CSV table of C-alpha atoms in Angstrom, one decimal:
chain,number,residue,atom,x,y,z
H,1,MET,CA,90.4,102.1,114.8
H,2,THR,CA,87.4,101.2,112.8
H,3,TYR,CA,86.0,101.1,109.3
H,4,CYS,CA,82.3,101.3,108.9
H,5,ILE,CA,80.3,102.2,105.9
H,6,ALA,CA,76.6,102.6,104.9
H,7,LEU,CA,75.3,103.3,101.4
H,8,ARG,CA,71.8,104.5,100.6
H,9,LEU,CA,71.0,103.0,97.2
H,10,ASP,CA,67.8,103.2,95.2
H,11,SER,CA,67.1,99.6,96.1
H,12,GLY,CA,67.9,99.7,99.8
H,13,ILE,CA,70.7,100.4,102.3
H,14,LEU,CA,74.0,98.4,102.6
H,15,PHE,CA,75.8,98.4,105.9
H,16,ALA,CA,79.2,97.0,106.7
H,17,SER,CA,81.6,97.3,109.6
H,18,ASP,CA,84.9,95.8,110.7
H,19,SER,CA,85.3,94.4,114.2
H,20,ARG,CA,89.0,94.7,115.1
H,21,THR,CA,88.5,96.8,118.2
H,22,ASN,CA,85.3,95.1,119.1
H,23,ALA,CA,85.2,94.1,122.8
H,24,GLY,CA,81.4,93.9,122.5
H,25,VAL,CA,78.7,91.8,124.0
H,26,ASP,CA,77.3,89.2,121.7
H,27,HIS,CA,73.6,88.6,121.7
H,28,VAL,CA,70.8,88.2,119.2
H,29,ALA,CA,70.9,90.8,116.5
H,30,THR,CA,74.1,92.3,117.7
H,31,PHE,CA,77.2,91.6,115.8
H,32,GLY,CA,80.5,93.5,116.0
H,33,LYS,CA,79.9,97.3,115.6
H,34,MET,CA,76.6,96.7,113.9
H,35,LYS,CA,73.4,96.7,115.9
H,36,VAL,CA,70.0,95.9,114.3
H,37,PHE,CA,66.7,97.0,115.8
H,38,GLU,CA,63.8,95.3,114.1
H,39,HIS,CA,60.0,95.3,114.5
H,40,PRO,CA,59.0,93.2,111.5
H,41,ASN,CA,56.7,94.8,108.9
H,42,GLU,CA,56.9,98.1,110.9
H,43,ARG,CA,60.5,99.3,111.2
H,44,VAL,CA,64.1,98.3,110.8
H,45,MET,CA,66.9,100.5,112.2
H,46,VAL,CA,70.6,99.7,112.0
H,47,VAL,CA,73.3,101.5,114.0
H,48,LEU,CA,77.1,101.3,113.1
H,49,SER,CA,79.4,102.8,115.7
H,50,SER,CA,83.0,104.0,116.0
H,51,GLY,CA,85.0,105.6,118.7
H,52,ASN,CA,85.2,105.0,122.4
H,53,LEU,CA,83.5,101.6,122.9
H,54,SER,CA,82.3,102.3,126.4
H,55,ILE,CA,80.4,105.3,125.0
H,56,THR,CA,79.0,103.6,122.0
H,57,GLN,CA,77.9,100.5,124.0
H,58,SER,CA,76.1,102.8,126.5
H,59,VAL,CA,74.4,104.5,123.6
H,60,ILE,CA,73.2,101.1,122.2
H,61,ASN,CA,72.0,100.1,125.7
H,62,ILE,CA,70.0,103.3,126.2
H,63,LEU,CA,68.3,102.7,122.8
H,64,GLU,CA,67.7,99.0,123.7
H,65,GLN,CA,66.1,100.0,127.0
H,66,HIS,CA,63.5,101.9,125.0
H,67,ARG,CA,62.0,98.6,124.2
H,68,HIS,CA,61.5,97.5,127.7
H,69,ALA,CA,60.8,100.6,129.7
H,70,ASP,CA,58.1,103.1,129.0
H,71,GLN,CA,59.5,106.4,130.4
H,72,GLY,CA,56.8,108.4,128.9
H,73,GLY,CA,59.0,110.1,126.2
H,74,PRO,CA,59.4,109.1,122.5
H,75,THR,CA,61.5,106.0,121.8
H,76,ILE,CA,63.0,104.5,118.7
H,77,TRP,CA,60.0,102.1,118.7
H,78,SER,CA,57.4,104.8,118.9
H,79,VAL,CA,58.6,107.7,116.7
H,80,SER,CA,57.2,107.9,113.2
H,81,SER,CA,60.3,108.9,111.2
H,82,MET,CA,64.0,108.0,110.9
H,83,TYR,CA,64.7,111.7,111.5
H,84,ASP,CA,63.3,111.3,115.0
H,85,VAL,CA,65.3,108.1,115.4
H,86,ALA,CA,68.5,110.0,114.5
H,87,CYS,CA,67.5,112.7,117.1
H,88,LEU,CA,67.1,110.0,119.8
H,89,VAL,CA,70.5,108.5,118.9
H,90,GLY,CA,72.1,111.9,119.1
H,91,GLU,CA,70.3,112.5,122.5
H,92,ALA,CA,71.5,109.2,123.8
H,93,LEU,CA,75.1,110.0,122.8
H,94,ARG,CA,74.8,113.4,124.6
H,95,GLU,CA,73.4,111.7,127.7
H,96,VAL,CA,76.4,109.3,127.9
H,97,GLN,CA,78.8,112.2,127.2
H,98,ARG,CA,77.3,114.2,130.0
H,99,ARG,CA,77.6,111.3,132.4
H,100,ASP,CA,81.0,109.9,131.4
H,101,GLY,CA,82.7,112.6,129.3
H,102,PRO,CA,84.2,114.7,132.2
H,103,HIS,CA,85.6,111.6,133.8
H,104,LEU,CA,87.3,110.4,130.6
H,105,ALA,CA,88.6,113.9,130.0
H,106,ALA,CA,90.1,113.9,133.5
H,107,GLY,CA,92.1,110.8,132.5
H,108,ASN,CA,93.0,112.3,129.1
H,109,ILE,CA,91.0,109.6,127.3
H,110,ASP,CA,89.3,110.4,124.1
H,111,ALA,CA,85.5,110.0,124.7
H,112,SER,CA,84.4,110.8,121.2
H,113,ALA,CA,82.1,108.5,119.3
H,114,SER,CA,80.3,108.7,115.9
H,115,LEU,CA,77.5,106.6,114.6
H,116,LEU,CA,75.7,105.8,111.4
H,117,VAL,CA,72.0,105.2,111.7
H,118,GLY,CA,69.9,103.9,108.8
H,119,GLY,CA,66.8,102.0,108.1
H,120,GLN,CA,63.1,102.4,107.3
H,121,ILE,CA,59.9,103.1,109.1
H,122,LYS,CA,56.7,102.2,107.4
H,123,GLY,CA,55.3,105.1,105.5
H,124,GLU,CA,58.8,106.6,104.8
H,125,ASP,CA,61.5,105.9,102.3
H,126,PRO,CA,64.7,104.3,103.6
H,127,ARG,CA,67.0,107.0,105.2
H,128,LEU,CA,70.5,107.2,106.4
H,129,PHE,CA,72.1,109.5,109.0
H,130,ASN,CA,75.6,110.3,110.2
H,131,ILE,CA,75.6,111.2,113.9
H,132,TYR,CA,78.6,113.4,114.8
H,133,PRO,CA,80.4,113.2,118.2
H,134,GLN,CA,78.4,116.3,119.4
H,135,GLY,CA,75.1,114.6,118.7
H,136,ASN,CA,74.1,116.6,115.6
H,137,PHE,CA,73.7,114.8,112.3
H,138,ILE,CA,73.4,115.0,108.6
H,139,GLU,CA,71.4,112.8,106.2
H,140,ALA,CA,72.6,111.0,103.0
H,141,SER,CA,71.2,112.3,99.8
H,142,ALA,CA,71.4,111.5,96.1
H,143,ASP,CA,74.6,113.6,96.0
H,144,THR,CA,76.2,112.1,99.0
H,145,LEU,CA,74.8,108.6,99.1
H,146,TYR,CA,77.3,107.0,101.5
H,147,PHE,CA,78.9,107.7,104.9
H,148,GLN,CA,82.0,106.2,106.4
H,149,LEU,CA,83.3,106.1,110.0
H,150,GLY,CA,86.9,105.7,111.0
H,151,GLU,CA,89.6,104.8,108.5
H,152,GLY,CA,87.6,105.7,105.4
H,153,LYS,CA,90.2,107.2,103.2
H,154,TYR,CA,92.0,104.1,101.9
H,155,GLY,CA,88.8,102.6,100.6
H,156,LYS,CA,87.1,105.7,99.3
H,157,PRO,CA,88.6,105.9,95.8
H,158,VAL,CA,87.1,102.6,94.6
H,159,LEU,CA,83.7,103.6,96.0
H,160,ASP,CA,83.8,106.9,94.2
H,161,ARG,CA,84.6,105.2,90.9
H,162,VAL,CA,81.9,102.5,91.1
H,163,ILE,CA,79.0,103.4,93.3
H,164,THR,CA,75.9,105.3,92.2
H,165,THR,CA,72.4,105.3,93.7
H,166,ALA,CA,71.5,102.9,90.9
H,167,THR,CA,74.2,100.3,91.7
H,168,ASN,CA,72.6,96.9,92.4
H,169,PRO,CA,73.1,95.4,95.8
H,170,VAL,CA,75.5,92.6,94.7
H,171,ASP,CA,77.8,95.1,93.0
H,172,ALA,CA,77.6,97.3,96.0
H,173,ILE,CA,78.6,94.5,98.3
H,174,LYS,CA,81.5,93.6,96.1
H,175,CYS,CA,82.6,97.2,96.0
H,176,VAL,CA,82.4,97.6,99.7
H,177,LEU,CA,84.4,94.4,100.2
H,178,VAL,CA,87.1,95.7,97.9
H,179,SER,CA,87.0,98.9,99.8
H,180,PHE,CA,87.5,96.9,103.1
H,181,ASP,CA,90.3,94.9,101.5
H,182,SER,CA,92.2,98.1,100.4
H,183,THR,CA,91.8,99.5,104.0
H,184,ILE,CA,92.9,96.3,105.7
H,185,ARG,CA,96.0,96.0,103.5
H,186,SER,CA,97.1,99.6,104.2
H,187,ASN,CA,96.1,100.0,107.8
H,188,ILE,CA,96.7,97.4,110.5
H,189,SER,CA,94.1,98.9,112.8
H,190,VAL,CA,91.2,97.6,110.6
H,191,GLY,CA,90.6,93.9,110.4
H,192,LEU,CA,88.3,90.9,109.9
H,193,PRO,CA,85.7,89.9,110.6
H,194,ILE,CA,83.5,92.1,108.5
H,195,ASP,CA,79.8,92.3,109.1
H,196,VAL,CA,77.7,93.0,106.1
H,197,MET,CA,74.0,93.6,106.0
H,198,TRP,CA,71.8,94.4,103.1
H,199,TYR,CA,68.4,96.0,103.8
H,200,PRO,CA,66.1,95.8,100.8
H,201,ARG,CA,63.9,98.8,100.4
H,202,ASP,CA,60.3,98.4,101.7
H,203,SER,CA,61.0,94.9,103.1
H,204,LEU,CA,60.7,96.2,106.7
H,205,ARG,CA,62.7,93.2,107.8
H,206,ALA,CA,66.4,92.8,108.7
H,207,GLY,CA,67.9,91.6,105.5
H,208,VAL,CA,70.7,89.2,104.6
H,209,HIS,CA,73.5,89.5,107.0
H,210,LYS,CA,76.9,87.8,106.7
H,211,ARG,CA,79.9,87.8,108.9
H,212,ILE,CA,83.1,87.4,106.8
H,213,VAL,CA,85.8,85.8,108.9
H,214,GLU,CA,89.5,85.1,108.3
H,215,GLY,CA,89.8,82.5,105.6
H,216,ASP,CA,86.3,83.2,104.1
H,217,ALA,CA,86.5,81.6,100.6
H,218,TYR,CA,84.6,84.3,98.8
H,219,PHE,CA,86.5,87.2,100.3
H,220,SER,CA,89.8,85.4,99.7
H,221,MET,CA,88.9,84.9,96.0
H,222,LEU,CA,87.7,88.5,95.7
H,223,ARG,CA,90.9,89.9,97.2
H,224,GLN,CA,93.1,87.8,94.9
H,225,ALA,CA,91.0,88.5,91.8
H,226,TRP,CA,91.0,92.2,92.5
H,227,GLY,CA,94.7,92.4,93.1
H,228,THR,CA,95.5,90.4,90.0
H,229,GLY,CA,93.1,92.4,87.9
H,230,LEU,CA,94.5,95.7,89.2
H,231,ARG,CA,98.1,94.7,88.4
H,232,ARG,CA,96.9,93.6,84.9
H,233,VAL,CA,95.3,97.0,84.3
H,234,PHE,CA,98.4,98.6,85.6
H,235,GLY,CA,100.6,96.6,83.2
H,236,GLU,CA,98.4,97.7,80.3
H,237,LEU,CA,98.8,101.5,81.0
H,238,GLY,CA,100.8,103.4,78.4
H,239,ASN,CA,104.1,104.9,79.3
H,240,PRO,CA,104.7,108.7,79.5
H,241,ASP,CA,106.8,109.9,76.5
H,242,TRP,CA,108.8,112.3,78.7
H,243,MET,CA,110.5,109.3,80.4
H,244,SER,CA,112.9,107.6,78.0
F,1,MET,CA,96.2,120.2,102.2
F,2,THR,CA,98.9,118.5,100.3
F,3,TYR,CA,99.9,115.3,98.8
F,4,CYS,CA,103.7,114.6,98.4
F,5,ILE,CA,105.4,111.3,98.0
F,6,ALA,CA,109.0,110.0,97.6
F,7,LEU,CA,110.0,106.5,96.8
F,8,ARG,CA,113.5,105.1,97.3
F,9,LEU,CA,113.9,102.4,94.6
F,10,ASP,CA,116.9,100.3,93.7
F,11,SER,CA,117.4,102.5,90.6
F,12,GLY,CA,116.9,105.9,92.1
F,13,ILE,CA,114.4,108.1,93.9
F,14,LEU,CA,111.1,109.3,92.6
F,15,PHE,CA,109.6,112.5,94.0
F,16,ALA,CA,106.1,113.9,93.3
F,17,SER,CA,104.1,116.7,94.9
F,18,ASP,CA,100.8,118.4,94.2
F,19,SER,CA,100.6,122.2,94.3
F,20,ARG,CA,97.1,123.2,95.2
F,21,THR,CA,98.0,125.2,98.3
F,22,ASN,CA,101.2,126.5,96.7
F,23,ALA,CA,101.4,130.3,97.1
F,24,GLY,CA,105.1,130.0,96.6
F,25,VAL,CA,107.8,131.9,94.8
F,26,ASP,CA,108.8,130.6,91.4
F,27,HIS,CA,112.4,130.7,90.5
F,28,VAL,CA,114.9,128.4,88.9
F,29,ALA,CA,114.8,124.9,90.3
F,30,THR,CA,111.9,125.6,92.5
F,31,PHE,CA,108.5,124.2,91.4
F,32,GLY,CA,105.5,123.9,93.7
F,33,LYS,CA,106.3,122.1,96.9
F,34,MET,CA,109.4,120.6,95.4
F,35,LYS,CA,112.8,122.2,95.8
F,36,VAL,CA,115.9,120.8,94.1
F,37,PHE,CA,119.4,121.6,95.3
F,38,GLU,CA,122.0,120.5,92.8
F,39,HIS,CA,125.8,120.6,92.6
F,40,PRO,CA,126.3,118.6,89.4
F,41,ASN,CA,128.5,115.5,89.7
F,42,GLU,CA,128.8,116.1,93.4
F,43,ARG,CA,125.3,116.1,95.1
F,44,VAL,CA,121.6,116.4,94.4
F,45,MET,CA,119.1,117.0,97.2
F,46,VAL,CA,115.4,117.3,96.8
F,47,VAL,CA,113.0,118.7,99.5
F,48,LEU,CA,109.2,118.2,99.4
F,49,SER,CA,107.3,120.2,102.0
F,50,SER,CA,103.8,120.2,103.5
F,51,GLY,CA,102.2,122.2,106.3
F,52,ASN,CA,102.3,125.9,107.0
F,53,LEU,CA,103.7,127.5,103.9
F,54,SER,CA,105.4,130.4,105.7
F,55,ILE,CA,107.3,127.9,107.8
F,56,THR,CA,108.3,125.7,104.9
F,57,GLN,CA,109.4,128.6,102.7
F,58,SER,CA,111.5,129.9,105.6
F,59,VAL,CA,113.1,126.5,105.9
F,60,ILE,CA,113.9,126.4,102.2
F,61,ASN,CA,115.3,130.0,102.4
F,62,ILE,CA,117.6,129.1,105.3
F,63,LEU,CA,118.9,126.1,103.3
F,64,GLU,CA,119.3,128.3,100.2
F,65,GLN,CA,121.3,130.9,102.1
F,66,HIS,CA,123.8,128.2,102.9
F,67,ARG,CA,125.0,128.5,99.3
F,68,HIS,CA,125.7,132.2,99.5
F,69,ALA,CA,126.9,132.9,103.1
F,70,ASP,CA,129.6,131.1,104.9
F,71,GLN,CA,128.6,131.2,108.5
F,72,GLY,CA,131.3,128.9,109.6
F,73,GLY,CA,129.1,125.9,110.3
F,74,PRO,CA,128.2,122.9,108.2
F,75,THR,CA,125.8,123.5,105.3
F,76,ILE,CA,123.9,121.3,102.9
F,77,TRP,CA,126.7,122.0,100.4
F,78,SER,CA,129.5,121.0,102.7
F,79,VAL,CA,128.4,118.0,104.7
F,80,SER,CA,129.4,114.6,103.5
F,81,SER,CA,126.2,112.6,104.0
F,82,MET,CA,122.5,112.8,103.4
F,83,TYR,CA,122.1,112.0,107.1
F,84,ASP,CA,123.8,115.3,107.9
F,85,VAL,CA,121.6,117.1,105.3
F,86,ALA,CA,118.5,115.7,107.1
F,87,CYS,CA,120.0,117.0,110.4
F,88,LEU,CA,120.4,120.5,108.8
F,89,VAL,CA,116.8,120.5,107.5
F,90,GLY,CA,115.5,119.5,110.9
F,91,GLU,CA,117.6,122.3,112.5
F,92,ALA,CA,116.3,124.8,110.0
F,93,LEU,CA,112.8,123.8,110.8
F,94,ARG,CA,113.4,124.1,114.5
F,95,GLU,CA,115.0,127.6,114.0
F,96,VAL,CA,111.9,128.8,112.1
F,97,GLN,CA,109.6,127.3,114.8
F,98,ARG,CA,111.6,129.1,117.5
F,99,ARG,CA,111.2,132.4,115.7
F,100,ASP,CA,107.6,132.1,114.4
F,101,GLY,CA,106.0,129.3,116.4
F,102,PRO,CA,104.9,131.3,119.5
F,103,HIS,CA,103.5,134.1,117.4
F,104,LEU,CA,101.4,131.6,115.3
F,105,ALA,CA,100.3,129.8,118.5
F,106,ALA,CA,99.2,133.1,119.9
F,107,GLY,CA,96.9,133.4,116.9
F,108,ASN,CA,95.7,129.8,117.1
F,109,ILE,CA,97.4,129.1,113.7
F,110,ASP,CA,98.8,125.7,113.1
F,111,ALA,CA,102.5,126.2,112.6
F,112,SER,CA,103.4,122.5,111.9
F,113,ALA,CA,105.3,121.5,108.9
F,114,SER,CA,106.8,118.2,107.6
F,115,LEU,CA,109.4,117.6,104.9
F,116,LEU,CA,110.8,114.8,102.8
F,117,VAL,CA,114.4,115.1,102.0
F,118,GLY,CA,116.1,112.7,99.5
F,119,GLY,CA,119.0,112.6,97.2
F,120,GLN,CA,122.6,111.5,96.9
F,121,ILE,CA,126.0,112.8,97.8
F,122,LYS,CA,129.0,111.4,96.0
F,123,GLY,CA,130.4,108.4,97.9
F,124,GLU,CA,127.0,107.4,99.4
F,125,ASP,CA,124.0,105.5,98.1
F,126,PRO,CA,120.8,107.5,97.4
F,127,ARG,CA,118.9,108.1,100.7
F,128,LEU,CA,115.5,109.4,101.7
F,129,PHE,CA,114.4,110.9,105.0
F,130,ASN,CA,111.1,112.0,106.5
F,131,ILE,CA,111.5,115.1,108.7
F,132,TYR,CA,108.8,115.3,111.4
F,133,PRO,CA,107.3,118.7,112.6
F,134,GLN,CA,109.6,118.5,115.7
F,135,GLY,CA,112.7,118.3,113.5
F,136,ASN,CA,113.5,114.6,114.2
F,137,PHE,CA,113.5,112.2,111.3
F,138,ILE,CA,113.4,108.6,110.0
F,139,GLU,CA,115.1,107.1,107.0
F,140,ALA,CA,113.5,104.9,104.3
F,141,SER,CA,114.6,101.3,104.1
F,142,ALA,CA,114.0,98.2,102.0
F,143,ASP,CA,111.0,97.5,104.3
F,144,THR,CA,109.6,101.0,104.2
F,145,LEU,CA,110.6,102.3,100.8
F,146,TYR,CA,108.4,105.3,100.5
F,147,PHE,CA,107.1,108.2,102.5
F,148,GLN,CA,104.0,110.4,102.0
F,149,LEU,CA,103.1,113.8,103.3
F,150,GLY,CA,99.6,115.1,103.7
F,151,GLU,CA,96.6,113.3,102.2
F,152,GLY,CA,98.4,110.0,101.8
F,153,LYS,CA,95.7,107.5,102.6
F,154,TYR,CA,93.5,107.6,99.4
F,155,GLY,CA,96.5,106.8,97.2
F,156,LYS,CA,98.2,104.3,99.5
F,157,PRO,CA,96.4,101.0,98.5
F,158,VAL,CA,97.6,101.1,94.9
F,159,LEU,CA,101.2,101.8,96.0
F,160,ASP,CA,101.1,98.9,98.4
F,161,ARG,CA,99.9,96.6,95.7
F,162,VAL,CA,102.4,97.6,93.0
F,163,ILE,CA,105.6,99.1,94.3
F,164,THR,CA,108.7,97.2,95.4
F,165,THR,CA,112.3,98.4,95.5
F,166,ALA,CA,112.8,96.6,92.2
F,167,THR,CA,110.0,98.5,90.4
F,168,ASN,CA,111.4,100.3,87.3
F,169,PRO,CA,111.1,104.1,87.2
F,170,VAL,CA,108.4,104.2,84.5
F,171,ASP,CA,106.1,101.8,86.4
F,172,ALA,CA,106.8,103.8,89.5
F,173,ILE,CA,105.8,107.1,87.8
F,174,LYS,CA,102.6,105.5,86.5
F,175,CYS,CA,101.8,104.1,89.9
F,176,VAL,CA,102.4,107.4,91.6
F,177,LEU,CA,100.2,109.2,89.1
F,178,VAL,CA,97.4,106.7,89.6
F,179,SER,CA,97.9,107.3,93.4
F,180,PHE,CA,97.6,111.1,92.8
F,181,ASP,CA,94.5,110.5,90.6
F,182,SER,CA,92.8,108.5,93.4
F,183,THR,CA,93.6,111.2,95.9
F,184,ILE,CA,92.5,114.1,93.6
F,185,ARG,CA,89.1,112.3,92.9
F,186,SER,CA,88.4,111.7,96.6
F,187,ASN,CA,89.8,114.9,98.2
F,188,ILE,CA,89.2,118.3,96.9
F,189,SER,CA,92.1,119.8,98.8
F,190,VAL,CA,94.7,118.1,96.5
F,191,GLY,CA,94.9,119.2,92.9
F,192,LEU,CA,97.0,119.7,89.8
F,193,PRO,CA,99.6,120.6,88.8
F,194,ILE,CA,101.7,117.7,89.9
F,195,ASP,CA,105.4,118.0,89.9
F,196,VAL,CA,107.3,114.8,89.2
F,197,MET,CA,111.1,114.3,89.4
F,198,TRP,CA,113.0,111.1,88.8
F,199,TYR,CA,116.5,111.0,90.2
F,200,PRO,CA,118.5,108.1,88.7
F,201,ARG,CA,120.9,106.5,91.1
F,202,ASP,CA,124.5,107.6,90.8
F,203,SER,CA,123.7,110.3,88.2
F,204,LEU,CA,124.5,113.1,90.6
F,205,ARG,CA,122.4,115.4,88.5
F,206,ALA,CA,118.8,116.6,88.8
F,207,GLY,CA,116.9,114.1,86.7
F,208,VAL,CA,113.8,114.3,84.5
F,209,HIS,CA,111.3,116.6,85.9
F,210,LYS,CA,107.8,117.2,84.6
F,211,ARG,CA,105.0,119.4,85.7
F,212,ILE,CA,101.6,117.9,84.9
F,213,VAL,CA,99.0,120.6,84.4
F,214,GLU,CA,95.3,120.5,83.9
F,215,GLY,CA,94.5,118.9,80.5
F,216,ASP,CA,97.8,117.1,80.3
F,217,ALA,CA,97.2,114.5,77.6
F,218,TYR,CA,99.2,111.7,79.2
F,219,PHE,CA,97.6,112.2,82.6
F,220,SER,CA,94.1,112.4,81.1
F,221,MET,CA,94.7,109.1,79.2
F,222,LEU,CA,96.1,107.5,82.3
F,223,ARG,CA,93.1,108.5,84.5
F,224,GLN,CA,90.7,107.3,81.9
F,225,ALA,CA,92.4,104.0,81.2
F,226,TRP,CA,92.8,103.3,84.9
F,227,GLY,CA,89.2,104.0,85.6
F,228,THR,CA,87.9,101.9,82.7
F,229,GLY,CA,90.3,99.1,83.6
F,230,LEU,CA,89.2,99.2,87.2
F,231,ARG,CA,85.5,99.0,86.3
F,232,ARG,CA,86.3,96.1,83.9
F,233,VAL,CA,88.1,94.2,86.7
F,234,PHE,CA,85.2,95.0,89.0
F,235,GLY,CA,82.7,93.7,86.5
F,236,GLU,CA,84.6,90.4,86.2
F,237,LEU,CA,84.6,89.7,90.0
F,238,GLY,CA,82.4,86.7,91.0
F,239,ASN,CA,79.3,87.2,93.1
F,240,PRO,CA,78.9,86.0,96.7
F,241,ASP,CA,76.6,83.0,96.9
F,242,TRP,CA,75.0,84.3,100.1
F,243,MET,CA,73.3,87.1,98.1
F,244,SER,CA,70.6,85.7,95.8
């Protein structure tokens, strides 16, 4: 399985993904389930993917080829809004499903895939979209400011308690890492490394990215401090009077 | 949906269930998705149920009729082990599925149901079983000391951090209520009231039970103290040096 999350905050968009099932190709600006498309000072687009890896890799490849081949139609490098980018990602997903879906179905293999697409194109605010397996999508709003893919339930309670659109990026990163820790502890299918990328609003450049690997000192400290703190809070809770 | 949980601790078994989808019949010793069968000083058996309510109610009715009608076969009141009780619950589930399953399938209605069955029969230790929709089952052990039904993922991280077989019943109840709170906050399909029952090992009597309803003072205090404490711990976490 997978755990990916993207949060659209007032100050930018935070992306994070695990990489346990990653059998992916490593090349510049691709890490784990996170793919960054950047045209500095003009547009930054980040795609997080979950589901069948052959499907999501093909989607990424189709989007990448937009850079090199002018097929006459709109591309993620030419369209003027993130909405249009989301449409193109959905179309790429449908194209791969048309090509590969029936063959996978014949082998009883789950061909479904979901993607999160966020970023900013000059002239627009940062935007974030959740692309469903059928290629349709929804956009994050002030009410629903984050999307998760895969094993999202374990790590959702801490997000729901801490994150608002006004949360600063450092707190958001800490909260997302705690959310990953909760998920990793309770579900063996999600694991390190974790890729984190912070896109600062209006920067129009790929922001800080960090790959957190096994033994990472900060993540180890965070896990331990959170666990200790949680047990301390738990120990301070009053007892119910109906239990003698 | 549903959230039910049962924990087999050294000192007894803790049962808890929500009741949001409960359309059930209220009568003595039945509350929400929790059904208690008691023969004082001889046996106590508790069933938590999730899934199709018409199926689980029929299962409970079949088990109840064991008390009134001697059909010659073994009943939950006559068998000498909780293993045999689990077999009878599985058989009752299969009987209802045989009767109703094809009709529900014809209407594209999900007929699946799962149950947790725990308790103690004189001469045995307390035991806890998880009955799958097909009527087969597994037993809790020192390694896997609790089972969940329904929306278990949101509330699992806190259990995994706090609960061991040596946890005392008051701490276990607090932890289970925090687990319910996390679930209720993140998933609208789980809601109050929560039924809680603590069965003390070797008591052979239905133990303390409590129905926690909307506005319950203790639960409200717990939710608030937990949320405040969590945010305090969060605020104390160090910052990553890779984010300036």
